[in-house]
Amino acid sequence: MKKKVSIIGSGFSSLSASCYLAQAGYEVEIFEKNSTIGGRARQLKKDGFTFDIGPTWYWMPDVFERFFADFNTTPKEFYELIKLSPAYKVYFSKEESITIGDTLEKIYAAFEEIEEGSSKKLKKFIDKAKDNYDIAIKDLVYRPGVSPLELITPKTATKLNQFFSTIAKEVRKEFKNEKLIQVLEFPVLFLGAKPSDTPAFYSFMNFADFGLGTWHPKGGMYQVILGLEKLATSLGVKIRLNASAEKILVNDKEEATGIISEGKEYPADVVLSGADYHHTETLLDQKYRQYSEQYWDNKTFAPSSLLFYVAFDKKIKNVEHHTLFFDVDFKAHAKAIYDTAEWPEEPLFYASFPSKTDHNIAPEGKEAAIFLIPLAPGLKDEQSLRERYFEKIITRFEKITDQNISNYVIFKESFCVNDFVKEYNSYKGNAYGLANTLLQTAFLRPKLKSKKVKSLYFTGQLTVPGPGVPPALISGKLVAELIKKHNH
């Protein structure tokens, strides 16, 4: 008899795990509460426009290649990748911006233009970041976060000081120009913590950014989800939609024995949840929960976001596919997210125009736009506030890019804290999971395997290795390996 695994949720990590488990001979069934798969990486289609609701950046292509190679295939069997040139643009004001090109040479030149002599420093910084990337992404992140010893290898032993210094310190050692500092600190925001709280070792994100480039899957990030679904179903995975998990069943021997979905019992030998970790534990009786409410409350969560999906009745000028607006005080916004947890007075924001690269995403002569403002999780979220912030960013956008766009809105939809809670059962409406601070790195993160219930496992951005799409794929692999080890 094949062993049966029930998986809660169908985001990147769940789909990844389902493929590895099916390949290993388990009978795998996914339960997804929403009407489409993908977890946070869903898509909104309306009037000929297509928007990725969740992730919009495709970084670390090598991680995706490594994933598909495990199944003797390649990403290009499932979707087409376009390398963005330039990768993105950052505005500091109407007059000042930097364009991050698609090669290191172009990026060195752009730095040199802003600060003479900075390209030499950047080269040194990126060499170190590449070294960290090789250690982290080729080795460390593929360890299950079970013990602190996983972090101690002959290679990391030489890097220990980097776990106790921070990105902010390392960047400031080399660079004096505030603008260049911001560009180098920006990728860390994907890890969900302030640069001053993120270990210097994570500079490997700068190599991911500058060294490996930014890509776009044709048709949007959702094509990657569809690729994973195709792979999973070809391996025999079953997927149920509109199938919310209501309870995880545990027997007298403290073993997970299945789940209840939509009032019906589904027995299983192993239960794996890719849903929000805190939410998953509420599906268990109190005595089987590993982490208290206080534990979650004391954790540093990555930000939530206020997102807008906007259809414009014209082409938008002076922007790239990905454009960042750093024309206000970076520190004040970071403080509002991480220290005081309030709505920022003047937020930094990010805008994406996938229709610049991909003509199937908007009707001809029109533009699909996604705007994102990072926010503290757990904020009061009301329609009137969303509107006010839309006005704020559009006013600044028009001034900086020198054009009127507000009169050309065909429609707009928004997504914020309340939606993250409602759609994904996300703790405090966080968007990216748990931040990668020193005390929340590797074995210090919530565990992949339950300490209290046998054959119950977790995967995704609240556990190992952390937030982001590539780490989610890796998380699926790690948990599948633990399941195989303990339940063969």
CSV table of C-alpha atoms in Angstrom, one decimal:
chain,number,residue,atom,x,y,z
A,1,MET,CA,0.0,0.0,0.0
A,2,LYS,CA,1.3,3.4,-0.9
A,3,LYS,CA,1.5,5.8,2.1
A,4,LYS,CA,-0.9,8.7,1.8
A,5,VAL,CA,0.0,12.4,2.3
A,6,SER,CA,-2.5,15.2,2.7
A,7,ILE,CA,-1.2,18.6,1.9
A,8,ILE,CA,-2.9,21.8,3.1
A,9,GLY,CA,-2.5,24.7,0.6
A,10,SER,CA,-1.2,24.9,-2.9
A,11,GLY,CA,1.5,27.6,-2.8
A,12,PHE,CA,5.0,27.2,-4.2
A,13,SER,CA,6.3,25.2,-1.2
A,14,SER,CA,3.2,22.8,-1.2
A,15,LEU,CA,3.5,22.2,-4.9
A,16,SER,CA,7.2,21.6,-4.6
A,17,ALA,CA,6.8,19.1,-1.8
A,18,SER,CA,4.0,17.4,-3.6
A,19,CYS,CA,6.2,16.7,-6.6
A,20,TYR,CA,9.1,15.3,-4.5
A,21,LEU,CA,6.7,13.1,-2.5
A,22,ALA,CA,4.8,11.8,-5.5
A,23,GLN,CA,8.2,11.0,-7.2
A,24,ALA,CA,9.2,9.0,-4.1
A,25,GLY,CA,6.1,6.9,-4.4
A,26,TYR,CA,3.6,8.5,-1.9
A,27,GLU,CA,0.0,9.0,-2.8
A,28,VAL,CA,-0.4,12.8,-2.6
A,29,GLU,CA,-3.5,14.9,-2.3
A,30,ILE,CA,-3.6,18.8,-2.0
A,31,PHE,CA,-6.4,20.6,-0.3
A,32,GLU,CA,-6.7,24.3,-1.5
A,33,LYS,CA,-9.3,26.6,0.2
A,34,ASN,CA,-9.5,29.0,-2.8
A,35,SER,CA,-10.9,28.3,-6.2
A,36,THR,CA,-7.5,28.5,-7.9
A,37,ILE,CA,-4.1,27.1,-7.0
A,38,GLY,CA,-1.0,29.0,-6.2
A,39,GLY,CA,-1.5,30.3,-2.7
A,40,ARG,CA,-0.2,33.9,-2.6
A,41,ALA,CA,0.9,33.6,-6.2
A,42,ARG,CA,-2.5,33.9,-7.9
A,43,GLN,CA,-3.6,35.9,-10.8
A,44,LEU,CA,-6.3,38.5,-11.5
A,45,LYS,CA,-7.6,38.6,-15.0
A,46,LYS,CA,-10.1,41.3,-16.1
A,47,ASP,CA,-11.1,43.0,-19.4
A,48,GLY,CA,-8.0,41.7,-21.2
A,49,PHE,CA,-5.6,42.7,-18.4
A,50,THR,CA,-3.6,40.2,-16.4
A,51,PHE,CA,-2.0,40.9,-13.0
A,52,ASP,CA,0.1,38.7,-10.7
A,53,ILE,CA,-1.6,39.2,-7.3
A,54,GLY,CA,1.5,38.0,-5.4
A,55,PRO,CA,5.2,37.8,-6.3
A,56,THR,CA,6.3,39.7,-9.4
A,57,TRP,CA,10.1,39.3,-9.2
A,58,TYR,CA,11.8,36.2,-10.7
A,59,TRP,CA,15.2,36.0,-9.0
A,60,MET,CA,17.7,33.1,-8.6
A,61,PRO,CA,16.9,31.3,-11.8
A,62,ASP,CA,19.4,28.6,-10.8
A,63,VAL,CA,17.1,27.5,-7.9
A,64,PHE,CA,14.3,26.9,-10.4
A,65,GLU,CA,16.6,25.1,-12.7
A,66,ARG,CA,17.8,22.9,-9.8
A,67,PHE,CA,14.2,22.1,-8.9
A,68,PHE,CA,13.2,21.0,-12.3
A,69,ALA,CA,16.4,19.1,-12.8
A,70,ASP,CA,15.4,16.9,-9.9
A,71,PHE,CA,12.6,15.7,-12.2
A,72,ASN,CA,14.8,15.4,-15.3
A,73,THR,CA,13.3,18.5,-16.9
A,74,THR,CA,13.9,22.2,-17.3
A,75,PRO,CA,11.9,25.4,-16.6
A,76,LYS,CA,11.7,26.0,-20.4
A,77,GLU,CA,9.6,22.9,-20.8
A,78,PHE,CA,6.9,24.7,-18.8
A,79,TYR,CA,7.3,28.5,-19.3
A,80,GLU,CA,9.4,31.0,-21.2
A,81,LEU,CA,11.8,33.3,-19.4
A,82,ILE,CA,12.7,36.8,-20.5
A,83,LYS,CA,15.7,38.5,-19.0
A,84,LEU,CA,14.8,42.1,-18.1
A,85,SER,CA,17.0,44.8,-19.6
A,86,PRO,CA,17.3,46.9,-17.6
A,87,ALA,CA,16.5,44.9,-14.5
A,88,TYR,CA,14.8,47.9,-12.8
A,89,LYS,CA,15.0,51.6,-12.2
A,90,VAL,CA,15.2,53.5,-8.9
A,91,TYR,CA,13.9,57.1,-8.6
A,92,PHE,CA,15.4,59.3,-5.8
A,93,SER,CA,13.7,62.4,-7.2
A,94,LYS,CA,12.4,63.8,-10.5
A,95,GLU,CA,16.0,64.7,-11.4
A,96,GLU,CA,17.9,61.7,-10.0
A,97,SER,CA,17.5,58.1,-10.7
A,98,ILE,CA,19.7,55.0,-11.3
A,99,THR,CA,19.0,52.3,-13.8
A,100,ILE,CA,20.2,48.8,-12.9
A,101,GLY,CA,21.3,47.2,-16.1
A,102,ASP,CA,21.3,43.5,-17.1
A,103,THR,CA,25.1,43.0,-16.7
A,104,LEU,CA,27.5,43.8,-13.9
A,105,GLU,CA,29.5,46.0,-16.2
A,106,LYS,CA,26.4,48.2,-16.8
A,107,ILE,CA,25.8,48.4,-13.1
A,108,TYR,CA,29.4,49.3,-12.2
A,109,ALA,CA,29.1,52.1,-14.8
A,110,ALA,CA,25.8,53.4,-13.2
A,111,PHE,CA,27.4,53.4,-9.7
A,112,GLU,CA,30.5,55.2,-11.1
A,113,GLU,CA,28.2,58.0,-12.5
A,114,ILE,CA,26.7,58.7,-9.1
A,115,GLU,CA,29.9,58.4,-7.0
A,116,GLU,CA,33.4,58.3,-8.5
A,117,GLY,CA,35.5,55.3,-7.4
A,118,SER,CA,32.4,53.4,-6.3
A,119,SER,CA,32.6,50.8,-9.0
A,120,LYS,CA,35.8,49.3,-7.6
A,121,LYS,CA,34.2,49.1,-4.2
A,122,LEU,CA,31.1,47.5,-5.7
A,123,LYS,CA,33.1,44.9,-7.5
A,124,LYS,CA,34.8,43.9,-4.2
A,125,PHE,CA,31.4,43.9,-2.5
A,126,ILE,CA,29.8,41.7,-5.2
A,127,ASP,CA,32.7,39.3,-5.2
A,128,LYS,CA,32.1,38.7,-1.5
A,129,ALA,CA,28.4,38.5,-2.1
A,130,LYS,CA,28.9,35.9,-4.8
A,131,ASP,CA,31.1,33.9,-2.4
A,132,ASN,CA,28.2,34.0,0.1
A,133,TYR,CA,25.7,33.0,-2.6
A,134,ASP,CA,27.7,29.9,-3.5
A,135,ILE,CA,27.8,28.9,0.2
A,136,ALA,CA,24.2,29.8,1.0
A,137,ILE,CA,22.3,28.8,-2.1
A,138,LYS,CA,24.3,25.8,-3.2
A,139,ASP,CA,24.6,24.3,0.3
A,140,LEU,CA,23.3,25.9,3.4
A,141,VAL,CA,19.7,26.6,2.4
A,142,TYR,CA,19.3,23.0,1.4
A,143,ARG,CA,19.7,21.9,5.1
A,144,PRO,CA,16.5,21.3,7.1
A,145,GLY,CA,17.1,23.8,10.0
A,146,VAL,CA,17.1,20.9,12.6
A,147,SER,CA,20.3,21.8,14.4
A,148,PRO,CA,22.7,24.7,14.7
A,149,LEU,CA,25.5,22.5,13.5
A,150,GLU,CA,24.1,22.7,10.0
A,151,LEU,CA,25.5,26.2,9.8
A,152,ILE,CA,29.0,25.2,10.7
A,153,THR,CA,30.9,24.0,7.7
A,154,PRO,CA,34.6,24.6,6.8
A,155,LYS,CA,33.3,27.4,4.5
A,156,THR,CA,31.0,29.1,6.9
A,157,ALA,CA,33.6,29.0,9.7
A,158,THR,CA,35.5,31.7,7.8
A,159,LYS,CA,32.3,33.8,7.6
A,160,LEU,CA,31.1,33.7,11.2
A,161,ASN,CA,31.8,37.4,11.7
A,162,GLN,CA,29.2,38.0,9.0
A,163,PHE,CA,26.5,36.5,11.1
A,164,PHE,CA,27.2,39.1,13.8
A,165,SER,CA,27.6,42.1,11.6
A,166,THR,CA,24.7,43.5,9.6
A,167,ILE,CA,24.1,44.4,6.0
A,168,ALA,CA,23.7,48.1,7.0
A,169,LYS,CA,27.2,48.1,8.6
A,170,GLU,CA,28.9,46.3,5.7
A,171,VAL,CA,27.4,48.5,3.1
A,172,ARG,CA,28.3,51.7,5.0
A,173,LYS,CA,31.9,50.5,5.4
A,174,GLU,CA,32.4,50.8,1.7
A,175,PHE,CA,29.8,53.3,0.5
A,176,LYS,CA,29.2,56.9,1.6
A,177,ASN,CA,26.6,57.9,-0.9
A,178,GLU,CA,23.1,57.5,0.6
A,179,LYS,CA,21.5,56.6,-2.8
A,180,LEU,CA,23.9,53.8,-3.5
A,181,ILE,CA,23.5,52.6,0.1
A,182,GLN,CA,19.7,52.4,-0.5
A,183,VAL,CA,20.1,50.5,-3.8
A,184,LEU,CA,22.4,47.9,-2.0
A,185,GLU,CA,20.0,47.7,1.0
A,186,PHE,CA,16.9,47.2,-1.1
A,187,PRO,CA,17.2,43.4,-1.9
A,188,VAL,CA,17.2,42.7,1.9
A,189,LEU,CA,13.7,44.1,2.2
A,190,PHE,CA,12.7,40.9,0.4
A,191,LEU,CA,14.0,39.1,3.5
A,192,GLY,CA,11.6,41.0,5.6
A,193,ALA,CA,13.8,42.9,8.0
A,194,LYS,CA,15.6,46.2,8.3
A,195,PRO,CA,19.1,46.2,6.9
A,196,SER,CA,20.4,47.1,10.3
A,197,ASP,CA,18.8,43.8,11.7
A,198,THR,CA,19.8,41.5,8.8
A,199,PRO,CA,23.1,39.5,9.1
A,200,ALA,CA,25.8,40.6,6.7
A,201,PHE,CA,26.0,37.1,5.3
A,202,TYR,CA,22.7,37.8,3.5
A,203,SER,CA,24.6,40.1,1.1
A,204,PHE,CA,24.2,37.1,-1.2
A,205,MET,CA,20.9,38.7,-2.2
A,206,ASN,CA,23.0,41.5,-3.8
A,207,PHE,CA,24.6,38.9,-6.0
A,208,ALA,CA,21.2,37.4,-6.8
A,209,ASP,CA,20.1,40.9,-7.9
A,210,PHE,CA,23.2,42.3,-9.8
A,211,GLY,CA,24.9,39.0,-10.7
A,212,LEU,CA,22.1,36.8,-11.8
A,213,GLY,CA,19.7,39.4,-13.0
A,214,THR,CA,15.9,39.9,-12.9
A,215,TRP,CA,13.7,37.7,-15.1
A,216,HIS,CA,10.0,37.7,-16.2
A,217,PRO,CA,8.1,34.5,-17.1
A,218,LYS,CA,6.1,35.2,-20.2
A,219,GLY,CA,2.4,35.5,-19.1
A,220,GLY,CA,3.4,36.4,-15.5
A,221,MET,CA,4.7,34.6,-12.4
A,222,TYR,CA,1.5,32.5,-12.4
A,223,GLN,CA,3.0,30.5,-15.4
A,224,VAL,CA,5.5,29.1,-12.9
A,225,ILE,CA,2.6,27.9,-10.7
A,226,LEU,CA,0.9,26.3,-13.7
A,227,GLY,CA,4.2,24.7,-14.6
A,228,LEU,CA,4.5,23.2,-11.1
A,229,GLU,CA,0.8,22.0,-11.3
A,230,LYS,CA,1.5,20.3,-14.6
A,231,LEU,CA,4.6,18.6,-13.2
A,232,ALA,CA,2.7,17.6,-10.0
A,233,THR,CA,-0.3,16.1,-11.8
A,234,SER,CA,2.0,14.3,-14.3
A,235,LEU,CA,3.5,12.6,-11.2
A,236,GLY,CA,0.0,11.6,-9.9
A,237,VAL,CA,-0.7,14.4,-7.4
A,238,LYS,CA,-4.4,15.1,-6.9
A,239,ILE,CA,-5.6,18.7,-6.3
A,240,ARG,CA,-8.9,19.6,-4.6
A,241,LEU,CA,-10.0,23.2,-5.0
A,242,ASN,CA,-12.5,25.0,-2.7
A,243,ALA,CA,-11.4,22.5,-0.1
A,244,SER,CA,-10.7,24.3,3.2
A,245,ALA,CA,-8.9,22.4,5.9
A,246,GLU,CA,-11.0,22.6,9.1
A,247,LYS,CA,-9.2,20.3,11.5
A,248,ILE,CA,-6.1,18.1,11.7
A,249,LEU,CA,-6.9,14.7,13.2
A,250,VAL,CA,-4.7,13.3,15.8
A,251,ASN,CA,-5.0,9.8,17.4
A,252,ASP,CA,-4.2,8.6,21.0
A,253,LYS,CA,-0.6,7.9,20.0
A,254,GLU,CA,-0.2,11.5,19.0
A,255,GLU,CA,0.0,10.8,15.3
A,256,ALA,CA,-1.6,12.9,12.6
A,257,THR,CA,-4.2,10.7,10.9
A,258,GLY,CA,-5.7,13.0,8.3
A,259,ILE,CA,-7.8,16.1,8.0
A,260,ILE,CA,-11.3,17.3,7.9
A,261,SER,CA,-12.2,19.4,4.9
A,262,GLU,CA,-15.6,20.8,4.2
A,263,GLY,CA,-17.0,18.6,7.0
A,264,LYS,CA,-15.7,15.4,5.6
A,265,GLU,CA,-12.8,13.2,6.9
A,266,TYR,CA,-9.8,12.4,4.7
A,267,PRO,CA,-7.5,9.8,6.4
A,268,ALA,CA,-3.8,10.1,5.7
A,269,ASP,CA,-0.5,8.7,7.0
A,270,VAL,CA,1.2,12.1,6.9
A,271,VAL,CA,-0.2,15.6,7.0
A,272,LEU,CA,1.8,18.5,5.6
A,273,SER,CA,0.7,22.1,5.8
A,274,GLY,CA,2.0,24.8,3.5
A,275,ALA,CA,-0.7,27.1,4.9
A,276,ASP,CA,0.2,29.8,7.4
A,277,TYR,CA,2.0,28.1,10.3
A,278,HIS,CA,0.2,29.9,13.1
A,279,HIS,CA,-3.2,29.2,11.4
A,280,THR,CA,-2.3,25.5,10.9
A,281,GLU,CA,-1.6,25.1,14.6
A,282,THR,CA,-5.2,26.5,15.3
A,283,LEU,CA,-6.5,23.4,13.4
A,284,LEU,CA,-5.0,21.3,16.2
A,285,ASP,CA,-6.3,20.8,19.8
A,286,GLN,CA,-4.5,23.2,22.1
A,287,LYS,CA,-2.3,20.5,23.6
A,288,TYR,CA,-0.8,19.6,20.3
A,289,ARG,CA,0.3,23.2,19.4
A,290,GLN,CA,4.0,23.8,19.6
A,291,TYR,CA,4.0,27.6,19.8
A,292,SER,CA,2.0,29.8,22.0
A,293,GLU,CA,0.2,33.0,21.0
A,294,GLN,CA,2.9,34.9,22.8
A,295,TYR,CA,5.6,33.2,20.8
A,296,TRP,CA,4.1,34.5,17.5
A,297,ASP,CA,3.4,37.9,19.0
A,298,ASN,CA,7.1,38.3,19.9
A,299,LYS,CA,8.4,37.3,16.5
A,300,THR,CA,9.6,39.8,13.9
A,301,PHE,CA,7.3,39.4,11.0
A,302,ALA,CA,8.1,40.5,7.5
A,303,PRO,CA,5.9,43.3,6.2
A,304,SER,CA,2.4,43.2,4.9
A,305,SER,CA,1.6,45.2,1.8
A,306,LEU,CA,-1.0,47.5,0.3
A,307,LEU,CA,-1.2,46.5,-3.4
A,308,PHE,CA,-3.1,48.1,-6.2
A,309,TYR,CA,-3.8,46.4,-9.6
A,310,VAL,CA,-4.6,49.2,-12.0
A,311,ALA,CA,-5.6,49.1,-15.7
A,312,PHE,CA,-4.6,52.3,-17.6
A,313,ASP,CA,-6.1,53.5,-20.9
A,314,LYS,CA,-2.7,54.6,-22.2
A,315,LYS,CA,1.0,53.7,-22.3
A,316,ILE,CA,3.0,55.0,-19.3
A,317,LYS,CA,6.3,56.8,-20.0
A,318,ASN,CA,9.6,57.1,-18.1
A,319,VAL,CA,9.3,53.9,-16.2
A,320,GLU,CA,10.8,50.4,-16.5
A,321,HIS,CA,9.1,47.0,-16.0
A,322,HIS,CA,10.1,47.3,-12.3
A,323,THR,CA,10.4,50.8,-10.9
A,324,LEU,CA,11.2,51.8,-7.3
A,325,PHE,CA,10.3,55.1,-5.8
A,326,PHE,CA,12.8,56.0,-3.1
A,327,ASP,CA,12.1,59.7,-3.2
A,328,VAL,CA,11.2,59.9,0.5
A,329,ASP,CA,12.9,59.0,3.8
A,330,PHE,CA,13.9,55.3,3.8
A,331,LYS,CA,14.5,55.3,7.5
A,332,ALA,CA,11.2,56.9,8.4
A,333,HIS,CA,9.3,54.3,6.4
A,334,ALA,CA,11.3,51.4,7.9
A,335,LYS,CA,10.6,52.7,11.4
A,336,ALA,CA,6.9,52.8,10.6
A,337,ILE,CA,7.1,49.2,9.5
A,338,TYR,CA,9.4,47.6,12.1
A,339,ASP,CA,9.4,49.9,15.2
A,340,THR,CA,6.2,51.8,15.7
A,341,ALA,CA,3.9,49.6,13.5
A,342,GLU,CA,1.8,52.5,12.0
A,343,TRP,CA,0.8,53.7,8.6
A,344,PRO,CA,3.9,55.5,7.1
A,345,GLU,CA,3.5,59.3,6.6
A,346,GLU,CA,5.3,59.2,3.2
A,347,PRO,CA,5.8,55.6,2.0
A,348,LEU,CA,8.4,54.3,-0.4
A,349,PHE,CA,6.7,52.3,-3.1
A,350,TYR,CA,7.3,50.0,-6.0
A,351,ALA,CA,5.5,49.9,-9.3
A,352,SER,CA,5.5,47.1,-11.9
A,353,PHE,CA,4.4,47.4,-15.5
A,354,PRO,CA,4.6,43.8,-16.9
A,355,SER,CA,2.9,45.0,-20.1
A,356,LYS,CA,6.1,46.8,-21.0
A,357,THR,CA,7.8,43.4,-21.5
A,358,ASP,CA,4.9,41.1,-22.2
A,359,HIS,CA,2.3,42.2,-24.8
A,360,ASN,CA,-0.3,39.6,-23.8
A,361,ILE,CA,-0.7,41.2,-20.4
A,362,ALA,CA,-2.7,44.3,-21.5
A,363,PRO,CA,-4.7,45.2,-24.6
A,364,GLU,CA,-2.7,47.2,-27.2
A,365,GLY,CA,-2.0,50.8,-26.3
A,366,LYS,CA,-3.0,50.2,-22.6
A,367,GLU,CA,-0.9,49.4,-19.5
A,368,ALA,CA,-1.3,46.9,-16.6
A,369,ALA,CA,0.3,48.3,-13.4
A,370,ILE,CA,0.9,46.9,-10.0
A,371,PHE,CA,1.8,49.3,-7.1
A,372,LEU,CA,3.0,48.0,-3.8
A,373,ILE,CA,3.6,49.8,-0.4
A,374,PRO,CA,5.2,47.8,2.3
A,375,LEU,CA,3.4,48.1,5.6
A,376,ALA,CA,3.6,46.8,9.2
A,377,PRO,CA,1.5,43.6,9.6
A,378,GLY,CA,-1.6,43.9,11.8
A,379,LEU,CA,-2.4,47.5,10.9
A,380,LYS,CA,-6.0,48.8,10.8
A,381,ASP,CA,-7.1,48.4,7.1
A,382,GLU,CA,-10.0,50.4,5.8
A,383,GLN,CA,-11.1,51.3,2.3
A,384,SER,CA,-10.7,55.0,3.0
A,385,LEU,CA,-7.1,54.6,4.0
A,386,ARG,CA,-6.4,52.6,0.9
A,387,GLU,CA,-7.8,55.4,-1.2
A,388,ARG,CA,-5.8,58.0,0.6
A,389,TYR,CA,-2.6,56.1,0.0
A,390,PHE,CA,-3.4,55.5,-3.7
A,391,GLU,CA,-3.8,59.3,-4.0
A,392,LYS,CA,-0.5,59.9,-2.2
A,393,ILE,CA,1.6,57.6,-4.4
A,394,ILE,CA,-0.1,58.6,-7.7
A,395,THR,CA,0.5,62.2,-7.0
A,396,ARG,CA,4.2,61.6,-6.4
A,397,PHE,CA,4.4,59.2,-9.4
A,398,GLU,CA,3.0,61.8,-11.7
A,399,LYS,CA,5.3,64.5,-10.5
A,400,ILE,CA,8.4,62.4,-10.7
A,401,THR,CA,7.7,60.7,-14.1
A,402,ASP,CA,6.2,64.0,-15.5
A,403,GLN,CA,2.9,62.7,-16.8
A,404,ASN,CA,-0.8,62.5,-15.9
A,405,ILE,CA,-2.1,59.0,-15.3
A,406,SER,CA,-4.9,59.4,-12.8
A,407,ASN,CA,-7.4,60.5,-15.5
A,408,TYR,CA,-6.6,57.3,-17.4
A,409,VAL,CA,-7.6,54.6,-14.9
A,410,ILE,CA,-10.0,52.1,-16.4
A,411,PHE,CA,-10.3,50.1,-13.2
A,412,LYS,CA,-8.3,49.4,-10.0
A,413,GLU,CA,-8.5,46.7,-7.4
A,414,SER,CA,-6.7,46.7,-4.1
A,415,PHE,CA,-5.3,44.1,-1.7
A,416,CYS,CA,-4.2,44.7,1.9
A,417,VAL,CA,-3.9,43.4,5.4
A,418,ASN,CA,-7.6,42.2,5.7
A,419,ASP,CA,-7.3,40.4,2.4
A,420,PHE,CA,-4.1,38.6,3.4
A,421,VAL,CA,-6.0,37.3,6.5
A,422,LYS,CA,-9.2,36.4,4.6
A,423,GLU,CA,-7.6,34.8,1.5
A,424,TYR,CA,-4.5,33.1,3.1
A,425,ASN,CA,-5.2,33.0,6.9
A,426,SER,CA,-2.1,35.0,7.2
A,427,TYR,CA,-0.9,35.9,10.7
A,428,LYS,CA,-1.6,39.6,11.2
A,429,GLY,CA,-2.0,39.8,7.4
A,430,ASN,CA,1.8,39.5,6.8
A,431,ALA,CA,2.7,39.2,3.2
A,432,TYR,CA,6.1,37.5,3.3
A,433,GLY,CA,6.3,35.4,6.4
A,434,LEU,CA,8.9,35.6,9.2
A,435,ALA,CA,11.8,38.0,8.8
A,436,ASN,CA,15.4,36.7,8.5
A,437,THR,CA,17.0,38.3,11.5
A,438,LEU,CA,19.9,36.7,13.3
A,439,LEU,CA,17.6,35.1,15.9
A,440,GLN,CA,15.2,33.9,13.2
A,441,THR,CA,17.8,32.2,10.9
A,442,ALA,CA,17.9,28.5,10.0
A,443,PHE,CA,17.4,26.3,13.1
A,444,LEU,CA,16.0,29.3,15.1
A,445,ARG,CA,12.9,29.4,12.8
A,446,PRO,CA,9.7,27.4,13.4
A,447,LYS,CA,10.4,23.7,12.6
A,448,LEU,CA,9.5,21.7,9.5
A,449,LYS,CA,8.5,18.8,11.7
A,450,SER,CA,6.1,19.0,14.6
A,451,LYS,CA,7.7,18.4,17.9
A,452,LYS,CA,4.3,17.3,19.4
A,453,VAL,CA,2.5,15.4,16.7
A,454,LYS,CA,4.1,12.5,14.8
A,455,SER,CA,3.8,12.6,11.0
A,456,LEU,CA,2.8,16.3,11.0
A,457,TYR,CA,5.0,18.6,9.0
A,458,PHE,CA,5.1,22.2,7.9
A,459,THR,CA,6.5,24.0,4.9
A,460,GLY,CA,6.6,27.6,3.5
A,461,GLN,CA,7.7,31.1,4.4
A,462,LEU,CA,7.2,30.9,8.1
A,463,THR,CA,9.7,28.0,8.4
A,464,VAL,CA,13.0,27.1,6.8
A,465,PRO,CA,14.7,28.6,4.8
A,466,GLY,CA,12.5,31.7,4.8
A,467,PRO,CA,10.5,34.3,2.7
A,468,GLY,CA,10.6,34.4,-1.1
A,469,VAL,CA,9.7,32.2,-4.0
A,470,PRO,CA,13.1,30.4,-4.4
A,471,PRO,CA,13.2,29.6,-0.7
A,472,ALA,CA,9.6,28.3,-0.9
A,473,LEU,CA,10.6,25.8,-3.6
A,474,ILE,CA,13.6,24.7,-1.4
A,475,SER,CA,11.3,24.5,1.7
A,476,GLY,CA,9.2,21.9,-0.2
A,477,LYS,CA,12.2,19.8,-1.0
A,478,LEU,CA,13.5,19.9,2.6
A,479,VAL,CA,10.2,18.9,4.1
A,480,ALA,CA,9.8,16.1,1.5
A,481,GLU,CA,13.2,14.7,2.5
A,482,LEU,CA,12.3,14.8,6.2
A,483,ILE,CA,9.0,13.0,5.5
A,484,LYS,CA,10.9,10.3,3.5
A,485,LYS,CA,13.4,9.9,6.3
A,486,HIS,CA,10.8,9.5,9.0
A,487,ASN,CA,7.9,7.8,7.2
A,488,HIS,CA,9.3,5.4,4.6
